[in-house]
PDB file of C-alpha atoms in Angstrom:
ATOM      1  CA  MET A 528      63.111  73.612  97.105  1.00  0.00           C
ATOM      2  CA  GLY A 529      64.841  76.097  95.418  1.00  0.00           C
ATOM      3  CA  ARG A 530      65.753  75.576  91.550  1.00  0.00           C
ATOM      4  CA  ARG A 531      69.679  74.048  91.625  1.00  0.00           C
ATOM      5  CA  LYS A 532      71.881  76.625  89.758  1.00  0.00           C
ATOM      6  CA  ARG A 533      73.035  75.246  86.260  1.00  0.00           C
ATOM      7  CA  GLY A 534      76.990  75.005  85.987  1.00  0.00           C
ATOM      8  CA  GLN A 535      80.299  74.794  88.260  1.00  0.00           C
ATOM      9  CA  ALA A 536      80.537  76.680  91.372  1.00  0.00           C
ATOM     10  CA  VAL A 537      83.946  78.471  89.963  1.00  0.00           C
ATOM     11  CA  SER A 538      84.941  81.148  91.478  1.00  0.00           C
ATOM     12  CA  GLY A 539      88.035  84.131  90.346  1.00  0.00           C
ATOM     13  CA  TRP A 540      89.323  85.906  88.416  1.00  0.00           C
ATOM     14  CA  LEU A 541      90.321  85.473  84.052  1.00  0.00           C
ATOM     15  CA  ASN A 542      92.529  88.277  83.197  1.00  0.00           C
ATOM     16  CA  LEU A 543      91.326  88.243  79.431  1.00  0.00           C
ATOM     17  CA  ASP A 544      93.351  89.387  76.542  1.00  0.00           C
ATOM     18  CA  LYS A 545      90.185  90.089  74.123  1.00  0.00           C
ATOM     19  CA  PRO A 546      90.692  89.763  70.284  1.00  0.00           C
ATOM     20  CA  TYR A 547      89.644  92.445  68.001  1.00  0.00           C
ATOM     21  CA  ASP A 548      86.310  92.333  66.813  1.00  0.00           C
ATOM     22  CA  LEU A 549      84.413  90.803  69.785  1.00  0.00           C
ATOM     23  CA  GLY A 550      82.150  92.544  72.258  1.00  0.00           C
ATOM     24  CA  SER A 551      82.809  92.123  76.807  1.00  0.00           C
ATOM     25  CA  THR A 552      79.457  90.335  76.694  1.00  0.00           C
ATOM     26  CA  THR A 553      80.081  87.950  73.870  1.00  0.00           C
ATOM     27  CA  ALA A 554      83.521  87.983  75.433  1.00  0.00           C
ATOM     28  CA  VAL A 555      82.081  86.804  78.871  1.00  0.00           C
ATOM     29  CA  SER A 556      79.577  84.126  77.510  1.00  0.00           C
ATOM     30  CA  ARG A 557      82.985  82.501  76.165  1.00  0.00           C
ATOM     31  CA  VAL A 558      85.029  82.472  78.607  1.00  0.00           C
ATOM     32  CA  ARG A 559      82.065  81.016  81.143  1.00  0.00           C
ATOM     33  CA  ARG A 560      81.165  77.998  78.745  1.00  0.00           C
ATOM     34  CA  ILE A 561      85.176  77.539  79.080  1.00  0.00           C
ATOM     35  CA  PHE A 562      84.449  77.040  82.867  1.00  0.00           C
ATOM     36  CA  ASP A 563      80.953  76.555  82.886  1.00  0.00           C
ATOM     37  CA  ALA A 564      80.879  78.572  85.304  1.00  0.00           C
ATOM     38  CA  GLN A 565      76.726  80.079  87.259  1.00  0.00           C
ATOM     39  CA  LYS A 566      77.571  83.861  87.105  1.00  0.00           C
ATOM     40  CA  ALA A 567      80.125  85.655  85.556  1.00  0.00           C
ATOM     41  CA  GLY A 568      80.830  89.537  84.946  1.00  0.00           C
ATOM     42  CA  HIS A 569      83.475  92.311  83.159  1.00  0.00           C
ATOM     43  CA  ALA A 570      84.964  95.141  84.794  1.00  0.00           C
ATOM     44  CA  GLY A 571      84.706  97.663  82.665  1.00  0.00           C
ATOM     45  CA  THR A 572      83.613  97.565  79.092  1.00  0.00           C
ATOM     46  CA  LEU A 573      85.907  97.607  76.601  1.00  0.00           C
ATOM     47  CA  ASP A 574      84.756  98.402  72.795  1.00  0.00           C
ATOM     48  CA  PRO A 575      84.679  95.117  70.187  1.00  0.00           C
ATOM     49  CA  LEU A 576      87.572  97.123  67.733  1.00  0.00           C
ATOM     50  CA  ALA A 577      90.146  97.258  71.180  1.00  0.00           C
ATOM     51  CA  THR A 578      91.815  94.653  72.368  1.00  0.00           C
ATOM     52  CA  GLY A 579      93.593  94.174  75.392  1.00  0.00           C
ATOM     53  CA  VAL A 580      93.126  93.495  79.372  1.00  0.00           C
ATOM     54  CA  LEU A 581      89.458  92.246  79.958  1.00  0.00           C
ATOM     55  CA  PRO A 582      88.933  91.211  83.833  1.00  0.00           C
ATOM     56  CA  ILE A 583      86.422  88.723  83.877  1.00  0.00           C
ATOM     57  CA  ALA A 584      84.924  87.469  86.762  1.00  0.00           C
ATOM     58  CA  LEU A 585      83.664  84.276  87.923  1.00  0.00           C
ATOM     59  CA  GLY A 586      81.061  82.680  90.803  1.00  0.00           C
ATOM     60  CA  GLU A 587      82.593  85.083  94.580  1.00  0.00           C
ATOM     61  CA  ALA A 588      85.028  87.028  92.433  1.00  0.00           C
ATOM     62  CA  THR A 589      81.110  89.242  90.821  1.00  0.00           C
ATOM     63  CA  LYS A 590      80.988  90.807  94.517  1.00  0.00           C
ATOM     64  CA  THR A 591      84.477  92.197  93.700  1.00  0.00           C
ATOM     65  CA  VAL A 592      83.032  93.943  90.209  1.00  0.00           C
ATOM     66  CA  PRO A 593      82.505  97.779  91.544  1.00  0.00           C
ATOM     67  CA  PHE A 594      86.297  97.483  93.165  1.00  0.00           C
ATOM     68  CA  LEU A 595      87.495  97.128  90.181  1.00  0.00           C
ATOM     69  CA  MET A 596      85.464  99.098  88.251  1.00  0.00           C
ATOM     70  CA  ASP A 597      87.160 102.629  89.925  1.00  0.00           C
ATOM     71  CA  ALA A 598      90.705 101.278  89.063  1.00  0.00           C
ATOM     72  CA  ASP A 599      93.059 103.257  87.548  1.00  0.00           C
ATOM     73  CA  LYS A 600      93.612 101.773  83.168  1.00  0.00           C
ATOM     74  CA  ALA A 601      96.548 102.759  81.282  1.00  0.00           C
ATOM     75  CA  TYR A 602      95.696 102.962  77.203  1.00  0.00           C
ATOM     76  CA  ARG A 603      97.933 102.211  74.343  1.00  0.00           C
ATOM     77  CA  PHE A 604      96.121 103.695  71.179  1.00  0.00           C
ATOM     78  CA  THR A 605      96.810 105.100  67.518  1.00  0.00           C
ATOM     79  CA  ILE A 606      95.281 108.148  66.026  1.00  0.00           C
ATOM     80  CA  GLU A 607      95.140 108.228  62.631  1.00  0.00           C
ATOM     81  CA  TRP A 608      95.179 112.184  60.497  1.00  0.00           C
ATOM     82  CA  GLY A 609      92.902 112.762  57.976  1.00  0.00           C
ATOM     83  CA  ARG A 610      89.893 111.929  58.281  1.00  0.00           C
ATOM     84  CA  THR A 611      87.180 112.777  61.422  1.00  0.00           C
ATOM     85  CA  THR A 612      84.104 110.096  62.088  1.00  0.00           C
ATOM     86  CA  ALA A 613      81.517 109.733  63.412  1.00  0.00           C
ATOM     87  CA  THR A 614      82.100 107.139  65.860  1.00  0.00           C
ATOM     88  CA  PHE A 615      86.106 108.682  66.874  1.00  0.00           C
ATOM     89  CA  ASP A 616      87.212 105.358  65.462  1.00  0.00           C
ATOM     90  CA  ARG A 617      88.152 104.141  61.883  1.00  0.00           C
ATOM     91  CA  GLU A 618      84.905 101.825  61.939  1.00  0.00           C
ATOM     92  CA  GLY A 619      82.497 104.759  61.733  1.00  0.00           C
ATOM     93  CA  GLU A 620      80.747 107.594  58.868  1.00  0.00           C
ATOM     94  CA  THR A 621      83.421 109.559  57.807  1.00  0.00           C
ATOM     95  CA  LEU A 622      82.242 113.574  58.809  1.00  0.00           C
ATOM     96  CA  ALA A 623      85.413 115.609  57.800  1.00  0.00           C
ATOM     97  CA  SER A 624      88.941 114.577  56.322  1.00  0.00           C
ATOM     98  CA  SER A 625      92.654 117.227  56.282  1.00  0.00           C
ATOM     99  CA  ASP A 626      95.337 117.355  54.356  1.00  0.00           C
ATOM    100  CA  VAL A 627      96.602 118.785  58.263  1.00  0.00           C
ATOM    101  CA  ARG A 628      99.364 116.457  59.503  1.00  0.00           C
ATOM    102  CA  PRO A 629     100.885 117.193  63.100  1.00  0.00           C
ATOM    103  CA  SER A 630     104.282 116.492  64.026  1.00  0.00           C
ATOM    104  CA  VAL A 631     105.024 114.743  67.122  1.00  0.00           C
ATOM    105  CA  ASP A 632     106.516 117.715  68.586  1.00  0.00           C
ATOM    106  CA  GLN A 633     103.565 119.384  67.775  1.00  0.00           C
ATOM    107  CA  VAL A 634     101.433 116.517  69.475  1.00  0.00           C
ATOM    108  CA  GLU A 635     104.050 116.541  73.096  1.00  0.00           C
ATOM    109  CA  ALA A 636     103.117 119.745  72.954  1.00  0.00           C
ATOM    110  CA  VAL A 637      99.247 119.311  73.498  1.00  0.00           C
ATOM    111  CA  LEU A 638      99.265 116.543  75.599  1.00  0.00           C
ATOM    112  CA  PRO A 639     100.202 117.877  78.980  1.00  0.00           C
ATOM    113  CA  LYS A 640      96.619 120.127  78.721  1.00  0.00           C
ATOM    114  CA  PHE A 641      95.212 116.598  78.965  1.00  0.00           C
ATOM    115  CA  VAL A 642      96.913 115.762  82.323  1.00  0.00           C
ATOM    116  CA  GLY A 643      95.396 116.266  85.910  1.00  0.00           C
ATOM    117  CA  GLU A 644      91.788 116.600  86.709  1.00  0.00           C
ATOM    118  CA  VAL A 645      90.148 117.795  83.641  1.00  0.00           C
ATOM    119  CA  LEU A 646      86.625 118.041  81.589  1.00  0.00           C
ATOM    120  CA  GLN A 647      85.846 115.280  79.118  1.00  0.00           C
ATOM    121  CA  VAL A 648      82.179 115.330  77.083  1.00  0.00           C
ATOM    122  CA  PRO A 649      81.584 111.629  76.068  1.00  0.00           C
ATOM    123  CA  PRO A 650      81.018 110.755  72.785  1.00  0.00           C
ATOM    124  CA  ALA A 651      77.882 110.420  71.733  1.00  0.00           C
ATOM    125  CA  PHE A 652      78.598 106.737  71.142  1.00  0.00           C
ATOM    126  CA  SER A 653      79.240 106.019  74.215  1.00  0.00           C
ATOM    127  CA  ALA A 654      76.896 103.654  77.076  1.00  0.00           C
ATOM    128  CA  ILE A 655      76.043 106.533  79.209  1.00  0.00           C
ATOM    129  CA  LYS A 656      71.890 106.985  79.225  1.00  0.00           C
ATOM    130  CA  VAL A 657      70.024 109.767  78.425  1.00  0.00           C
ATOM    131  CA  ASP A 658      66.433 110.202  79.974  1.00  0.00           C
ATOM    132  CA  GLY A 659      66.798 105.974  80.373  1.00  0.00           C
ATOM    133  CA  GLU A 660      68.362 105.138  76.228  1.00  0.00           C
ATOM    134  CA  ARG A 661      71.864 104.174  75.412  1.00  0.00           C
ATOM    135  CA  ALA A 662      73.488 107.602  73.823  1.00  0.00           C
ATOM    136  CA  TYR A 663      75.238 104.599  71.833  1.00  0.00           C
ATOM    137  CA  ASP A 664      71.539 103.538  70.628  1.00  0.00           C
ATOM    138  CA  LEU A 665      70.264 107.555  69.758  1.00  0.00           C
ATOM    139  CA  ALA A 666      73.339 108.193  67.858  1.00  0.00           C
ATOM    140  CA  ARG A 667      72.872 105.076  65.564  1.00  0.00           C
ATOM    141  CA  ALA A 668      69.206 106.307  65.549  1.00  0.00           C
ATOM    142  CA  GLY A 669      70.142 109.794  63.899  1.00  0.00           C
ATOM    143  CA  GLU A 670      68.580 111.886  67.043  1.00  0.00           C
ATOM    144  CA  THR A 671      71.706 114.375  68.182  1.00  0.00           C
ATOM    145  CA  VAL A 672      72.793 113.743  71.373  1.00  0.00           C
ATOM    146  CA  GLU A 673      74.376 115.976  73.142  1.00  0.00           C
ATOM    147  CA  LEU A 674      76.278 114.827  77.382  1.00  0.00           C
ATOM    148  CA  ALA A 675      77.440 117.070  79.322  1.00  0.00           C
ATOM    149  CA  ALA A 676      81.379 117.521  80.230  1.00  0.00           C
ATOM    150  CA  ARG A 677      82.080 115.222  83.545  1.00  0.00           C
ATOM    151  CA  PRO A 678      85.227 115.789  85.267  1.00  0.00           C
ATOM    152  CA  VAL A 679      87.894 112.952  84.818  1.00  0.00           C
ATOM    153  CA  LEU A 680      91.102 112.202  86.008  1.00  0.00           C
ATOM    154  CA  ILE A 681      94.218 111.214  83.680  1.00  0.00           C
ATOM    155  CA  HIS A 682      97.681 110.594  85.390  1.00  0.00           C
ATOM    156  CA  SER A 683      99.745 110.775  82.228  1.00  0.00           C
ATOM    157  CA  ALA A 684      99.960 110.683  78.737  1.00  0.00           C
ATOM    158  CA  ARG A 685     103.164 110.116  76.094  1.00  0.00           C
ATOM    159  CA  VAL A 686     104.054 109.765  73.114  1.00  0.00           C
ATOM    160  CA  ALA A 687     105.198 106.483  72.862  1.00  0.00           C
ATOM    161  CA  ALA A 688     105.870 106.275  68.490  1.00  0.00           C
ATOM    162  CA  ALA A 689     105.690 107.710  66.036  1.00  0.00           C
ATOM    163  CA  PRO A 690     105.689 105.076  62.566  1.00  0.00           C
ATOM    164  CA  ASP A 691     104.925 107.712  59.722  1.00  0.00           C
ATOM    165  CA  ALA A 692     103.236 111.306  59.160  1.00  0.00           C
ATOM    166  CA  ASP A 693      99.405 109.544  59.452  1.00  0.00           C
ATOM    167  CA  HIS A 694     100.131 107.852  62.952  1.00  0.00           C
ATOM    168  CA  VAL A 695     100.673 108.833  65.717  1.00  0.00           C
ATOM    169  CA  THR A 696     100.797 106.838  68.755  1.00  0.00           C
ATOM    170  CA  ILE A 697      99.492 107.437  72.758  1.00  0.00           C
ATOM    171  CA  GLU A 698     100.179 105.711  75.875  1.00  0.00           C
ATOM    172  CA  VAL A 699      97.267 107.066  78.931  1.00  0.00           C
ATOM    173  CA  GLU A 700      97.192 106.355  82.489  1.00  0.00           C
ATOM    174  CA  CYS A 701      93.971 107.451  83.844  1.00  0.00           C
ATOM    175  CA  GLY A 702      91.553 107.650  86.260  1.00  0.00           C
ATOM    176  CA  LYS A 703      87.799 105.809  85.431  1.00  0.00           C
ATOM    177  CA  GLY A 704      85.095 107.131  83.273  1.00  0.00           C
ATOM    178  CA  THR A 705      87.952 108.418  80.849  1.00  0.00           C
ATOM    179  CA  TYR A 706      87.351 107.925  77.249  1.00  0.00           C
ATOM    180  CA  VAL A 707      90.031 107.506  74.901  1.00  0.00           C
ATOM    181  CA  ARG A 708      87.751 108.681  71.316  1.00  0.00           C
ATOM    182  CA  ALA A 709      87.387 111.510  72.889  1.00  0.00           C
ATOM    183  CA  ILE A 710      90.820 112.319  73.546  1.00  0.00           C
ATOM    184  CA  VAL A 711      91.963 111.965  70.355  1.00  0.00           C
ATOM    185  CA  ARG A 712      88.892 113.946  68.983  1.00  0.00           C
ATOM    186  CA  ASP A 713      89.798 116.265  71.386  1.00  0.00           C
ATOM    187  CA  VAL A 714      93.668 116.129  70.810  1.00  0.00           C
ATOM    188  CA  ALA A 715      92.915 116.345  66.679  1.00  0.00           C
ATOM    189  CA  GLU A 716      90.367 119.947  67.234  1.00  0.00           C
ATOM    190  CA  MET A 717      93.298 121.176  69.561  1.00  0.00           C
ATOM    191  CA  LEU A 718      95.861 121.388  67.059  1.00  0.00           C
ATOM    192  CA  GLY A 719      93.344 122.151  63.302  1.00  0.00           C
ATOM    193  CA  ALA A 720      93.288 118.673  62.235  1.00  0.00           C
ATOM    194  CA  CYS A 721      90.971 116.308  61.894  1.00  0.00           C
ATOM    195  CA  GLY A 722      91.676 112.082  63.228  1.00  0.00           C
ATOM    196  CA  HIS A 723      90.514 109.460  64.859  1.00  0.00           C
ATOM    197  CA  VAL A 724      91.357 105.673  66.198  1.00  0.00           C
ATOM    198  CA  SER A 725      92.530 103.460  64.259  1.00  0.00           C
ATOM    199  CA  GLU A 726      94.106 101.059  66.848  1.00  0.00           C
ATOM    200  CA  LEU A 727      92.525 100.747  71.064  1.00  0.00           C
ATOM    201  CA  ARG A 728      94.360  98.173  73.012  1.00  0.00           C
ATOM    202  CA  ARG A 729      93.636  98.829  76.906  1.00  0.00           C
ATOM    203  CA  THR A 730      97.275  97.432  79.237  1.00  0.00           C
ATOM    204  CA  ARG A 731      95.894  97.828  82.657  1.00  0.00           C
ATOM    205  CA  VAL A 732      92.897  97.550  84.605  1.00  0.00           C
ATOM    206  CA  GLY A 733      94.129  97.473  88.386  1.00  0.00           C
ATOM    207  CA  ALA A 734      96.502  94.886  89.114  1.00  0.00           C
ATOM    208  CA  PHE A 735      95.529  93.117  85.790  1.00  0.00           C
ATOM    209  CA  THR A 736      98.087  94.135  83.084  1.00  0.00           C
ATOM    210  CA  GLU A 737      99.125  92.642  79.621  1.00  0.00           C
ATOM    211  CA  ALA A 738     101.714  90.656  80.541  1.00  0.00           C
ATOM    212  CA  ASN A 739      99.495  87.944  82.667  1.00  0.00           C
ATOM    213  CA  ALA A 740      96.177  88.150  80.338  1.00  0.00           C
ATOM    214  CA  VAL A 741      95.133  84.926  78.789  1.00  0.00           C
ATOM    215  CA  ALA A 742      94.403  84.939  74.972  1.00  0.00           C
ATOM    216  CA  LEU A 743      91.288  83.421  74.117  1.00  0.00           C
ATOM    217  CA  ASP A 744      92.110  80.803  72.062  1.00  0.00           C
ATOM    218  CA  ILE A 745      94.768  79.519  74.306  1.00  0.00           C
ATOM    219  CA  LEU A 746      92.248  79.276  76.825  1.00  0.00           C
ATOM    220  CA  GLU A 747      90.229  77.694  74.904  1.00  0.00           C
ATOM    221  CA  ASP A 748      92.787  75.258  74.335  1.00  0.00           C
ATOM    222  CA  LEU A 749      93.429  75.156  77.914  1.00  0.00           C
ATOM    223  CA  GLY A 750      89.718  74.049  78.670  1.00  0.00           C
ATOM    224  CA  HIS A 751      89.499  71.345  75.543  1.00  0.00           C
ATOM    225  CA  LYS A 752      92.376  69.634  78.139  1.00  0.00           C
ATOM    226  CA  ALA A 753      90.224  70.066  80.803  1.00  0.00           C
ATOM    227  CA  ARG A 754      93.068  72.408  82.768  1.00  0.00           C
ATOM    228  CA  GLN A 755      91.411  76.623  81.771  1.00  0.00           C
ATOM    229  CA  SER A 756      91.734  76.659  86.265  1.00  0.00           C
ATOM    230  CA  GLU A 757      95.718  77.038  85.354  1.00  0.00           C
ATOM    231  CA  ALA A 758      94.777  80.616  84.328  1.00  0.00           C
ATOM    232  CA  LEU A 759      92.022  81.186  86.990  1.00  0.00           C
ATOM    233  CA  LEU A 760      93.113  84.328  89.449  1.00  0.00           C
ATOM    234  CA  PRO A 761      91.679  84.801  93.289  1.00  0.00           C
ATOM    235  CA  VAL A 762      89.240  86.574  94.012  1.00  0.00           C
ATOM    236  CA  GLU A 763      91.412  89.063  96.230  1.00  0.00           C
ATOM    237  CA  THR A 764      93.327  89.885  92.683  1.00  0.00           C
ATOM    238  CA  ALA A 765      90.381  92.634  92.618  1.00  0.00           C
ATOM    239  CA  LEU A 766      91.478  93.747  95.347  1.00  0.00           C
ATOM    240  CA  ASP A 767      94.748  95.104  95.211  1.00  0.00           C
ATOM    241  CA  ASP A 768      93.961  98.225  97.199  1.00  0.00           C
ATOM    242  CA  ILE A 769      92.198  96.816  99.564  1.00  0.00           C
ATOM    243  CA  PRO A 770      94.211  96.648 102.591  1.00  0.00           C
ATOM    244  CA  ALA A 771      94.406  93.179 104.002  1.00  0.00           C
ATOM    245  CA  LEU A 772      93.840  92.110 107.535  1.00  0.00           C
ATOM    246  CA  ALA A 773      94.442  88.067 108.882  1.00  0.00           C
ATOM    247  CA  VAL A 774      91.833  87.275 111.027  1.00  0.00           C
ATOM    248  CA  THR A 775      91.092  83.935 113.192  1.00  0.00           C
ATOM    249  CA  ASP A 776      89.033  80.771 112.027  1.00  0.00           C
ATOM    250  CA  GLU A 777      86.780  81.924 115.118  1.00  0.00           C
ATOM    251  CA  ASP A 778      86.407  86.127 113.569  1.00  0.00           C
ATOM    252  CA  ALA A 779      86.045  84.370 110.125  1.00  0.00           C
ATOM    253  CA  PHE A 780      82.819  82.305 111.451  1.00  0.00           C
ATOM    254  CA  ARG A 781      81.514  85.288 113.040  1.00  0.00           C
ATOM    255  CA  LEU A 782      81.661  87.658 109.857  1.00  0.00           C
ATOM    256  CA  LYS A 783      80.725  84.591 107.467  1.00  0.00           C
ATOM    257  CA  GLN A 784      77.435  84.614 110.023  1.00  0.00           C
ATOM    258  CA  GLY A 785      77.409  88.634 109.172  1.00  0.00           C
ATOM    259  CA  ARG A 786      78.450  89.693 112.774  1.00  0.00           C
ATOM    260  CA  SER A 787      81.044  92.085 113.227  1.00  0.00           C
ATOM    261  CA  ILE A 788      84.121  91.271 115.070  1.00  0.00           C
ATOM    262  CA  VAL A 789      86.003  93.795 117.287  1.00  0.00           C
ATOM    263  CA  LEU A 790      89.965  94.218 117.153  1.00  0.00           C
ATOM    264  CA  VAL A 791      92.452  94.605 119.115  1.00  0.00           C
ATOM    265  CA  PRO A 792      93.945  98.034 119.628  1.00  0.00           C
ATOM    266  CA  ARG A 793      97.241  96.817 117.074  1.00  0.00           C
ATOM    267  CA  GLN A 794      94.812  95.762 114.291  1.00  0.00           C
ATOM    268  CA  VAL A 795      93.088  99.122 114.511  1.00  0.00           C
ATOM    269  CA  GLU A 796      96.432 100.902 114.335  1.00  0.00           C
ATOM    270  CA  GLN A 797      98.412  98.366 111.536  1.00  0.00           C
ATOM    271  CA  VAL A 798      94.553  99.009 109.529  1.00  0.00           C
ATOM    272  CA  LYS A 799      94.795 102.551 110.113  1.00  0.00           C
ATOM    273  CA  ALA A 800      98.535 103.106 108.684  1.00  0.00           C
ATOM    274  CA  ARG A 801      97.167 100.909 105.123  1.00  0.00           C
ATOM    275  CA  LEU A 802      93.921 103.096 104.696  1.00  0.00           C
ATOM    276  CA  ARG A 803      93.764 105.669 102.442  1.00  0.00           C
ATOM    277  CA  PRO A 804      92.112 109.816 103.980  1.00  0.00           C
ATOM    278  CA  GLY A 805      88.159 109.149 104.047  1.00  0.00           C
ATOM    279  CA  GLU A 806      88.177 105.373 103.288  1.00  0.00           C
ATOM    280  CA  ARG A 807      87.001 102.530 105.782  1.00  0.00           C
ATOM    281  CA  THR A 808      87.017  99.158 103.456  1.00  0.00           C
ATOM    282  CA  VAL A 809      89.060  96.432 104.346  1.00  0.00           C
ATOM    283  CA  SER A 810      89.323  92.900 103.464  1.00  0.00           C
ATOM    284  CA  ALA A 811      89.467  89.937 105.777  1.00  0.00           C
ATOM    285  CA  MET A 812      91.028  87.228 105.750  1.00  0.00           C
ATOM    286  CA  ALA A 813      91.897  83.633 107.003  1.00  0.00           C
ATOM    287  CA  GLY A 814      93.655  80.199 104.983  1.00  0.00           C
ATOM    288  CA  GLY A 815      94.646  82.482 102.472  1.00  0.00           C
ATOM    289  CA  SER A 816      90.793  83.872 101.037  1.00  0.00           C
ATOM    290  CA  VAL A 817      88.884  86.333 101.806  1.00  0.00           C
ATOM    291  CA  VAL A 818      86.504  85.758 104.070  1.00  0.00           C
ATOM    292  CA  ALA A 819      84.484  89.036 103.669  1.00  0.00           C
ATOM    293  CA  LEU A 820      84.718  93.385 102.789  1.00  0.00           C
ATOM    294  CA  CYS A 821      83.948  94.930 106.201  1.00  0.00           C
ATOM    295  CA  GLU A 822      83.603  98.872 107.337  1.00  0.00           C
ATOM    296  CA  MET A 823      85.711 100.093 109.726  1.00  0.00           C
ATOM    297  CA  ARG A 824      84.517 101.874 112.379  1.00  0.00           C
ATOM    298  CA  ALA A 825      84.977 102.794 116.330  1.00  0.00           C
ATOM    299  CA  GLY A 826      86.917  99.542 116.527  1.00  0.00           C
ATOM    300  CA  ARG A 827      84.798  96.966 114.491  1.00  0.00           C
ATOM    301  CA  LEU A 828      84.625  94.872 111.483  1.00  0.00           C
ATOM    302  CA  GLU A 829      81.249  95.158 109.537  1.00  0.00           C
ATOM    303  CA  PRO A 830      80.994  92.953 107.056  1.00  0.00           C
ATOM    304  CA  SER A 831      79.410  94.339 104.168  1.00  0.00           C
ATOM    305  CA  ARG A 832      80.092  91.668 101.407  1.00  0.00           C
ATOM    306  CA  VAL A 833      81.166  88.071 102.550  1.00  0.00           C
ATOM    307  CA  PHE A 834      82.120  85.544 100.708  1.00  0.00           C
ATOM    308  CA  ASN A 835      81.958  81.514 100.907  1.00  0.00           C
ATOM    309  CA  LEU A 836      85.057  80.201  99.448  1.00  0.00           C
TER     310      LEU A 836
END
């Protein structure tokens, strides 16, 4: 007899508004405890010093995490001029200082250079692996970490506010793998200034926005009242960019067994019209819930991930 899983079979997404000075792994653990969930994971790490949108998957939703990792993201962050740190945030050791205070016009003039597909060198204090070791572990040990530049996609970058001469707040929309701390490093260098991230907030991950994010203290209060499920979002929330196709109960049964189903020409055309070039993934829906993620091939849907909801 197999070992019985601990916890409840809870499935869905929780859009957590992660508080300051809390690690992503710790945040996941606390959410998992509130729901007493068997399984949990997150889509896209947030630094402890960052706040904002941290989508947390529970149960069957963990099967959709890879799709949300690829989703576009949005950030709002503040550069504090005058000091460059080892980590490019306010907690790092000071490496250099300067009296240069770039104006808003100067910042706005260089931001277009960061829009589009650009090459970005990740910060040494990052989770990227170097010979099997995390770069931040090597950097903390005093080793010199040299990371290769890699392409990232930045959709937009604009100045949102400038409260005083020492600070400027910028909003960015970008693709996966973009480091805000690297943007700040490069903007400061381009303007001949020293600067670091003094505040960082993620405002969106795919369909998850700060408008529908739940603060941890509110979630814990709901948990005390046994109402935490009110904050849970459907598993399909992470599949916002994937075409959905309603299937019959009979076809849903076949997909759950790992068997493919044949689509009628009308269904094929319906799906093709919504697929992006080069994409094949389709979410099969029945009774308002996702049954399986499938690959469409030659007029058939072949299940690649099956959900037990």
